[in-house]
mmCIF file of C-alpha atoms and ligand atoms in Angstrom:
data_model
loop_
_atom_site.group_PDB
_atom_site.id
_atom_site.type_symbol
_atom_site.label_atom_id
_atom_site.label_comp_id
_atom_site.label_asym_id
_atom_site.label_seq_id
_atom_site.Cartn_x
_atom_site.Cartn_y
_atom_site.Cartn_z
ATOM 1 C CA MET A 9 19.827 -0.491 -2.480
ATOM 2 C CA LYS A 10 22.594 -0.208 0.020
ATOM 3 C CA ILE A 11 24.095 -3.593 0.448
ATOM 4 C CA GLY A 12 26.006 -4.245 3.939
ATOM 5 C CA GLY A 13 26.953 -7.644 3.966
ATOM 6 C CA PHE A 14 26.793 -11.031 2.215
ATOM 7 C CA GLN A 15 26.835 -14.439 3.901
ATOM 8 C CA LYS A 16 26.997 -17.094 0.800
ATOM 9 C CA PHE A 17 26.045 -19.877 3.072
ATOM 10 C CA SER A 18 23.710 -20.542 5.964
ATOM 11 C CA LEU A 19 21.337 -23.475 7.287
ATOM 12 C CA ILE A 20 19.554 -21.495 9.820
ATOM 13 C CA ASP A 21 18.329 -18.442 8.576
ATOM 14 C CA TYR A 22 15.366 -19.945 5.858
ATOM 15 C CA PRO A 23 13.621 -22.296 7.895
ATOM 16 C CA GLY A 24 14.180 -26.064 5.699
ATOM 17 C CA LYS A 25 16.338 -24.369 2.997
ATOM 18 C CA ILE A 26 19.959 -23.981 2.516
ATOM 19 C CA SER A 27 20.392 -20.171 2.001
ATOM 20 C CA ALA A 28 22.649 -17.460 0.995
ATOM 21 C CA VAL A 29 21.823 -14.182 3.481
ATOM 22 C CA ILE A 30 22.086 -10.621 1.598
ATOM 23 C CA PHE A 31 22.019 -7.731 4.743
ATOM 24 C CA VAL A 32 20.758 -4.274 3.725
ATOM 25 C CA GLN A 33 22.444 -1.553 5.167
ATOM 26 C CA GLY A 34 20.056 1.370 6.420
ATOM 27 C CA CYS A 35 16.525 0.981 9.182
ATOM 28 C CA ASN A 36 13.998 3.304 9.726
ATOM 29 C CA PHE A 37 13.852 2.005 13.205
ATOM 30 C CA ARG A 38 16.322 2.680 15.864
ATOM 31 C CA CYS A 39 15.393 -0.751 18.383
ATOM 32 C CA PRO A 40 18.227 -0.096 20.957
ATOM 33 C CA TYR A 41 18.677 -3.368 21.467
ATOM 34 C CA CYS A 42 19.284 -4.290 18.053
ATOM 35 C CA HIS A 43 22.729 -6.368 17.652
ATOM 36 C CA ASN A 44 23.461 -5.034 14.020
ATOM 37 C CA ARG A 45 24.024 -1.329 14.579
ATOM 38 C CA GLU A 46 26.679 -1.453 11.482
ATOM 39 C CA LEU A 47 23.679 -1.816 9.192
ATOM 40 C CA VAL A 48 21.624 0.471 10.761
ATOM 41 C CA LEU A 49 23.496 3.395 12.328
ATOM 42 C CA PRO A 50 25.254 5.145 9.064
ATOM 43 C CA GLU A 51 28.021 6.677 11.455
ATOM 44 C CA TYR A 52 29.324 2.550 11.708
ATOM 45 C CA PHE A 53 28.590 1.699 8.178
ATOM 46 C CA SER A 54 32.102 0.783 6.639
ATOM 47 C CA PHE A 55 31.162 -0.982 3.290
ATOM 48 C CA SER A 56 28.762 -1.844 0.942
ATOM 49 C CA LEU A 57 28.865 -4.429 -2.116
ATOM 50 C CA GLN A 58 28.035 -4.165 -5.420
ATOM 51 C CA GLU A 59 24.286 -6.103 -6.315
ATOM 52 C CA GLU A 60 25.753 -7.038 -9.600
ATOM 53 C CA GLU A 61 28.637 -9.212 -7.428
ATOM 54 C CA ILE A 62 25.728 -11.029 -5.453
ATOM 55 C CA ILE A 63 23.739 -12.298 -8.546
ATOM 56 C CA GLU A 64 27.158 -13.367 -10.070
ATOM 57 C CA PHE A 65 28.062 -15.278 -6.868
ATOM 58 C CA LEU A 66 24.040 -16.672 -7.030
ATOM 59 C CA GLU A 67 24.316 -17.645 -10.931
ATOM 60 C CA ASN A 68 27.366 -19.575 -10.330
ATOM 61 C CA ARG A 69 25.646 -21.522 -7.406
ATOM 62 C CA LYS A 70 22.346 -21.882 -8.896
ATOM 63 C CA GLY A 71 21.442 -26.052 -7.554
ATOM 64 C CA LYS A 72 23.925 -25.521 -4.454
ATOM 65 C CA ILE A 73 21.949 -23.269 -2.539
ATOM 66 C CA GLU A 74 18.157 -23.302 -2.549
ATOM 67 C CA GLY A 75 17.275 -19.647 -1.229
ATOM 68 C CA VAL A 76 18.247 -16.319 -0.635
ATOM 69 C CA VAL A 77 17.095 -14.126 2.238
ATOM 70 C CA ILE A 78 16.955 -10.673 2.512
ATOM 71 C CA THR A 79 17.624 -9.140 5.876
ATOM 72 C CA GLY A 80 19.405 -5.635 7.423
ATOM 73 C CA GLY A 81 18.689 -3.115 8.682
ATOM 74 C CA GLU A 82 15.230 -2.946 6.882
ATOM 75 C CA PRO A 83 14.801 -3.825 3.255
ATOM 76 C CA THR A 84 11.527 -2.593 2.503
ATOM 77 C CA ILE A 85 12.402 0.906 2.810
ATOM 78 C CA PHE A 86 14.418 0.515 -0.679
ATOM 79 C CA PRO A 87 12.010 1.657 -3.529
ATOM 80 C CA ASP A 88 14.323 -0.951 -5.957
ATOM 81 C CA LEU A 89 13.487 -3.835 -3.551
ATOM 82 C CA PRO A 90 11.155 -5.563 -6.543
ATOM 83 C CA ASP A 91 13.903 -4.837 -8.654
ATOM 84 C CA LEU A 92 16.495 -6.936 -6.998
ATOM 85 C CA LEU A 93 14.076 -9.741 -6.131
ATOM 86 C CA LEU A 94 13.282 -10.256 -9.313
ATOM 87 C CA LYS A 95 16.684 -10.651 -10.796
ATOM 88 C CA ILE A 96 17.250 -13.041 -8.089
ATOM 89 C CA LYS A 97 13.374 -15.007 -8.553
ATOM 90 C CA ARG A 98 14.867 -15.245 -12.009
ATOM 91 C CA LEU A 99 17.332 -17.314 -11.384
ATOM 92 C CA GLY A 100 14.752 -19.768 -9.426
ATOM 93 C CA TYR A 101 15.859 -19.184 -6.141
ATOM 94 C CA TYR A 102 13.128 -19.330 -3.423
ATOM 95 C CA ILE A 103 13.279 -16.043 -1.435
ATOM 96 C CA LYS A 104 12.487 -15.040 2.274
ATOM 97 C CA LEU A 105 11.883 -11.610 3.288
ATOM 98 C CA ASP A 106 12.712 -10.328 7.038
ATOM 99 C CA THR A 107 10.935 -7.020 7.676
ATOM 100 C CA ASN A 108 10.115 -4.788 10.352
ATOM 101 C CA GLY A 109 6.451 -4.425 8.935
ATOM 102 C CA SER A 110 6.909 -0.611 8.561
ATOM 103 C CA ASN A 111 5.529 -0.774 4.645
ATOM 104 C CA PRO A 112 2.090 -2.807 4.117
ATOM 105 C CA GLN A 113 2.583 -1.545 0.673
ATOM 106 C CA MET A 114 5.734 -2.990 -0.300
ATOM 107 C CA ILE A 115 4.791 -6.059 1.258
ATOM 108 C CA LYS A 116 1.647 -6.276 -0.550
ATOM 109 C CA LEU A 117 3.201 -5.738 -3.804
ATOM 110 C CA LEU A 118 5.852 -8.197 -3.106
ATOM 111 C CA ILE A 119 3.373 -10.925 -2.671
ATOM 112 C CA GLU A 120 1.110 -9.955 -5.346
ATOM 113 C CA ARG A 121 4.075 -9.995 -7.792
ATOM 114 C CA LYS A 122 5.213 -13.148 -6.657
ATOM 115 C CA LEU A 123 8.383 -12.243 -5.448
ATOM 116 C CA VAL A 124 8.797 -13.596 -1.595
ATOM 117 C CA ASP A 125 8.250 -17.338 -0.577
ATOM 118 C CA TYR A 126 8.406 -16.960 3.158
ATOM 119 C CA ILE A 127 8.031 -13.833 5.443
ATOM 120 C CA ALA A 128 9.625 -13.092 8.710
ATOM 121 C CA MET A 129 8.151 -10.083 10.439
ATOM 122 C CA ASP A 130 9.057 -8.839 13.664
ATOM 123 C CA VAL A 131 6.094 -7.779 16.182
ATOM 124 C CA LYS A 132 7.959 -5.496 18.887
ATOM 125 C CA ALA A 133 6.071 -4.642 21.441
ATOM 126 C CA PRO A 134 1.384 -4.463 21.570
ATOM 127 C CA LEU A 135 1.183 -1.420 19.492
ATOM 128 C CA GLU A 136 0.530 1.225 22.288
ATOM 129 C CA LYS A 137 4.120 0.667 23.245
ATOM 130 C CA TYR A 138 5.793 0.222 19.778
ATOM 131 C CA ARG A 139 7.283 3.733 19.891
ATOM 132 C CA ASP A 140 8.519 3.274 23.255
ATOM 133 C CA VAL A 141 10.034 -0.417 22.578
ATOM 134 C CA THR A 142 11.722 0.839 19.076
ATOM 135 C CA PHE A 143 12.722 4.397 20.126
ATOM 136 C CA SER A 144 11.300 4.972 16.677
ATOM 137 C CA ALA A 145 8.168 7.167 15.625
ATOM 138 C CA VAL A 146 6.343 4.018 14.353
ATOM 139 C CA ASP A 147 3.004 4.313 12.162
ATOM 140 C CA ILE A 148 1.482 1.395 14.347
ATOM 141 C CA GLU A 149 -1.660 1.669 11.733
ATOM 142 C CA LYS A 150 0.875 0.399 9.020
ATOM 143 C CA ILE A 151 2.031 -2.286 11.683
ATOM 144 C CA GLN A 152 -1.284 -3.635 11.996
ATOM 145 C CA GLU A 153 -1.914 -3.208 8.301
ATOM 146 C CA SER A 154 1.428 -5.524 7.680
ATOM 147 C CA ILE A 155 0.709 -8.094 10.113
ATOM 148 C CA ASN A 156 -2.797 -8.309 8.872
ATOM 149 C CA ILE A 157 -1.541 -8.687 5.294
ATOM 150 C CA ILE A 158 0.959 -11.285 5.858
ATOM 151 C CA LYS A 159 -1.343 -13.405 7.973
ATOM 152 C CA ASP A 160 -4.290 -13.484 5.486
ATOM 153 C CA SER A 161 -1.747 -14.280 2.461
ATOM 154 C CA PRO A 162 -1.251 -17.534 0.760
ATOM 155 C CA ILE A 163 2.256 -17.799 1.753
ATOM 156 C CA GLN A 164 4.562 -18.980 4.643
ATOM 157 C CA HIS A 165 5.416 -16.670 7.239
ATOM 158 C CA GLU A 166 6.341 -16.410 11.299
ATOM 159 C CA PHE A 167 5.868 -13.859 13.445
ATOM 160 C CA ARG A 168 8.754 -13.355 15.970
ATOM 161 C CA THR A 169 9.328 -10.922 18.852
ATOM 162 C CA THR A 170 12.451 -10.176 20.860
ATOM 163 C CA VAL A 171 11.688 -9.974 24.725
ATOM 164 C CA ILE A 172 13.995 -8.045 27.170
ATOM 165 C CA ASN A 173 13.553 -8.468 31.164
ATOM 166 C CA GLY A 174 12.248 -4.386 32.044
ATOM 167 C CA VAL A 175 10.900 -3.693 28.489
ATOM 168 C CA HIS A 176 8.221 -6.368 28.040
ATOM 169 C CA THR A 177 6.156 -8.216 29.889
ATOM 170 C CA TYR A 178 4.268 -11.639 30.091
ATOM 171 C CA SER A 179 0.796 -9.100 29.474
ATOM 172 C CA ASP A 180 2.696 -7.995 26.764
ATOM 173 C CA ILE A 181 3.237 -11.295 24.584
ATOM 174 C CA LEU A 182 -0.334 -12.378 25.255
ATOM 175 C CA LYS A 183 -1.410 -8.580 23.597
ATOM 176 C CA ILE A 184 0.875 -9.647 20.865
ATOM 177 C CA TYR A 185 -1.076 -12.950 20.745
ATOM 178 C CA ASN A 186 -3.988 -11.355 20.156
ATOM 179 C CA LEU A 187 -2.542 -9.173 16.824
ATOM 180 C CA ILE A 188 -0.856 -12.368 15.425
ATOM 181 C CA LYS A 189 -3.332 -15.392 16.370
ATOM 182 C CA GLY A 190 -4.408 -17.449 13.342
ATOM 183 C CA SER A 191 -0.919 -17.355 11.882
ATOM 184 C CA ASP A 192 1.321 -20.350 11.810
ATOM 185 C CA ARG A 193 4.530 -19.468 13.453
ATOM 186 C CA TYR A 194 5.499 -17.743 16.143
ATOM 187 C CA VAL A 195 8.996 -17.351 17.673
ATOM 188 C CA ILE A 196 9.915 -15.890 20.278
ATOM 189 C CA GLN A 197 14.088 -14.777 20.968
ATOM 190 C CA ASN A 198 15.506 -13.751 24.353
ATOM 191 C CA PHE A 199 17.382 -11.016 24.216
ATOM 192 C CA TYR A 200 20.894 -11.260 25.005
ATOM 193 C CA PRO A 201 23.564 -8.432 25.305
ATOM 194 C CA SER A 202 26.059 -7.634 22.888
ATOM 195 C CA GLU A 203 29.249 -5.693 21.751
ATOM 196 C CA ASN A 204 27.082 -4.474 18.566
ATOM 197 C CA LEU A 205 23.554 -2.811 20.228
ATOM 198 C CA VAL A 206 22.750 0.171 18.984
ATOM 199 C CA ASP A 207 22.286 1.225 22.004
ATOM 200 C CA LYS A 208 25.212 0.805 23.813
ATOM 201 C CA SER A 209 23.346 1.392 27.604
ATOM 202 C CA PHE A 210 21.163 -1.856 26.770
ATOM 203 C CA GLN A 211 24.554 -3.862 27.260
ATOM 204 C CA THR A 212 23.275 -4.244 30.897
ATOM 205 C CA LYS A 213 19.831 -5.811 30.106
ATOM 206 C CA THR A 214 18.768 -9.286 29.956
ATOM 207 C CA GLY A 215 16.318 -11.572 28.093
ATOM 208 C CA PHE A 216 13.245 -13.131 30.370
ATOM 209 C CA LEU A 217 14.061 -15.182 33.020
ATOM 210 C CA LYS A 218 13.830 -19.453 32.393
ATOM 211 C CA GLU A 219 10.547 -19.252 34.357
ATOM 212 C CA GLU A 220 9.005 -16.479 32.463
ATOM 213 C CA LEU A 221 9.987 -18.369 29.430
ATOM 214 C CA ALA A 222 8.455 -21.557 30.696
ATOM 215 C CA ARG A 223 5.050 -19.723 31.628
ATOM 216 C CA ILE A 224 4.848 -18.407 28.030
ATOM 217 C CA GLU A 225 5.794 -21.603 25.928
ATOM 218 C CA LYS A 226 2.794 -23.290 28.288
ATOM 219 C CA LYS A 227 0.494 -20.659 27.438
ATOM 220 C CA PHE A 228 1.423 -20.645 23.818
ATOM 221 C CA LYS A 229 2.916 -23.986 22.576
ATOM 222 C CA ASN A 230 -0.324 -25.236 21.421
ATOM 223 C CA ARG A 231 -1.626 -21.777 19.923
ATOM 224 C CA PHE A 232 0.547 -22.068 16.827
ATOM 225 C CA SER A 233 1.383 -25.600 14.455
ATOM 226 C CA SER A 234 4.837 -23.996 14.688
ATOM 227 C CA PHE A 235 6.054 -22.102 18.556
ATOM 228 C CA PHE A 236 9.658 -22.013 19.815
ATOM 229 C CA ILE A 237 11.691 -19.762 22.203
ATOM 230 C CA ARG A 238 14.962 -18.933 20.540
ATOM 231 C CA THR A 239 17.509 -18.615 23.354
HETATM 232 S S1 SF4 B 11 16.018 -4.677 14.985
HETATM 233 FE FE1 SF4 B 11 15.389 -4.419 13.129
HETATM 234 S S2 SF4 B 11 14.039 -2.668 12.823
HETATM 235 FE FE2 SF4 B 11 14.897 -2.566 14.807
HETATM 236 S S3 SF4 B 11 16.715 -1.546 14.201
HETATM 237 FE FE3 SF4 B 11 17.543 -3.512 13.929
HETATM 238 S S4 SF4 B 11 17.126 -3.684 11.869
HETATM 239 FE FE4 SF4 B 11 15.800 -1.912 12.336
#
């Protein structure tokens, strides 16, 4: 597994828990609006961390940090992900996985082996628009499968969508709702441009307008136990 970053302390990445965050290097998608090009595009990879350094840090933080978030990049592309999570679990930490949902087999295995306590999956678009929105040859059956596995699992989870003006529409959000309905928590993240985008041409794009976000909130706030818009 390639690790491209490690944040020792976070109050926002694992709902309700103080956490550390591991950022893996490498992703099988090329979402143009992704803010993590240094974790996605190999030409921007600058350094990598050794797994042992992180495990040592976590050994010394027992009792001070409750959880570990593994994000990226895309963690599930690494066959040795379960090995790393097992080492972290043995130290007594809760684990949250952030995923693009492209590897349902891995997600299933992690749930079955009780190696994750929380999964956050990005649902990037309605299935028929997935390839256009992510600029990637996505197997949409796998996306559907991951959604079902996560939704039907007993573990805490959330689905989330980054919305971009001119890319997504209100009707897309209605279609995404049909994919994820029955789940507890849905988060809309309003896009903002930054210097680190995978595709620089997206620096001119913006998120949804306030009015559109208000319309979405009105429609969805009572359809999930927890629904919110991150701006
Ligand atoms: S947004 Fe996620 S899935 Fe898309 S390129 Fe970035 S890390 Fe990969």
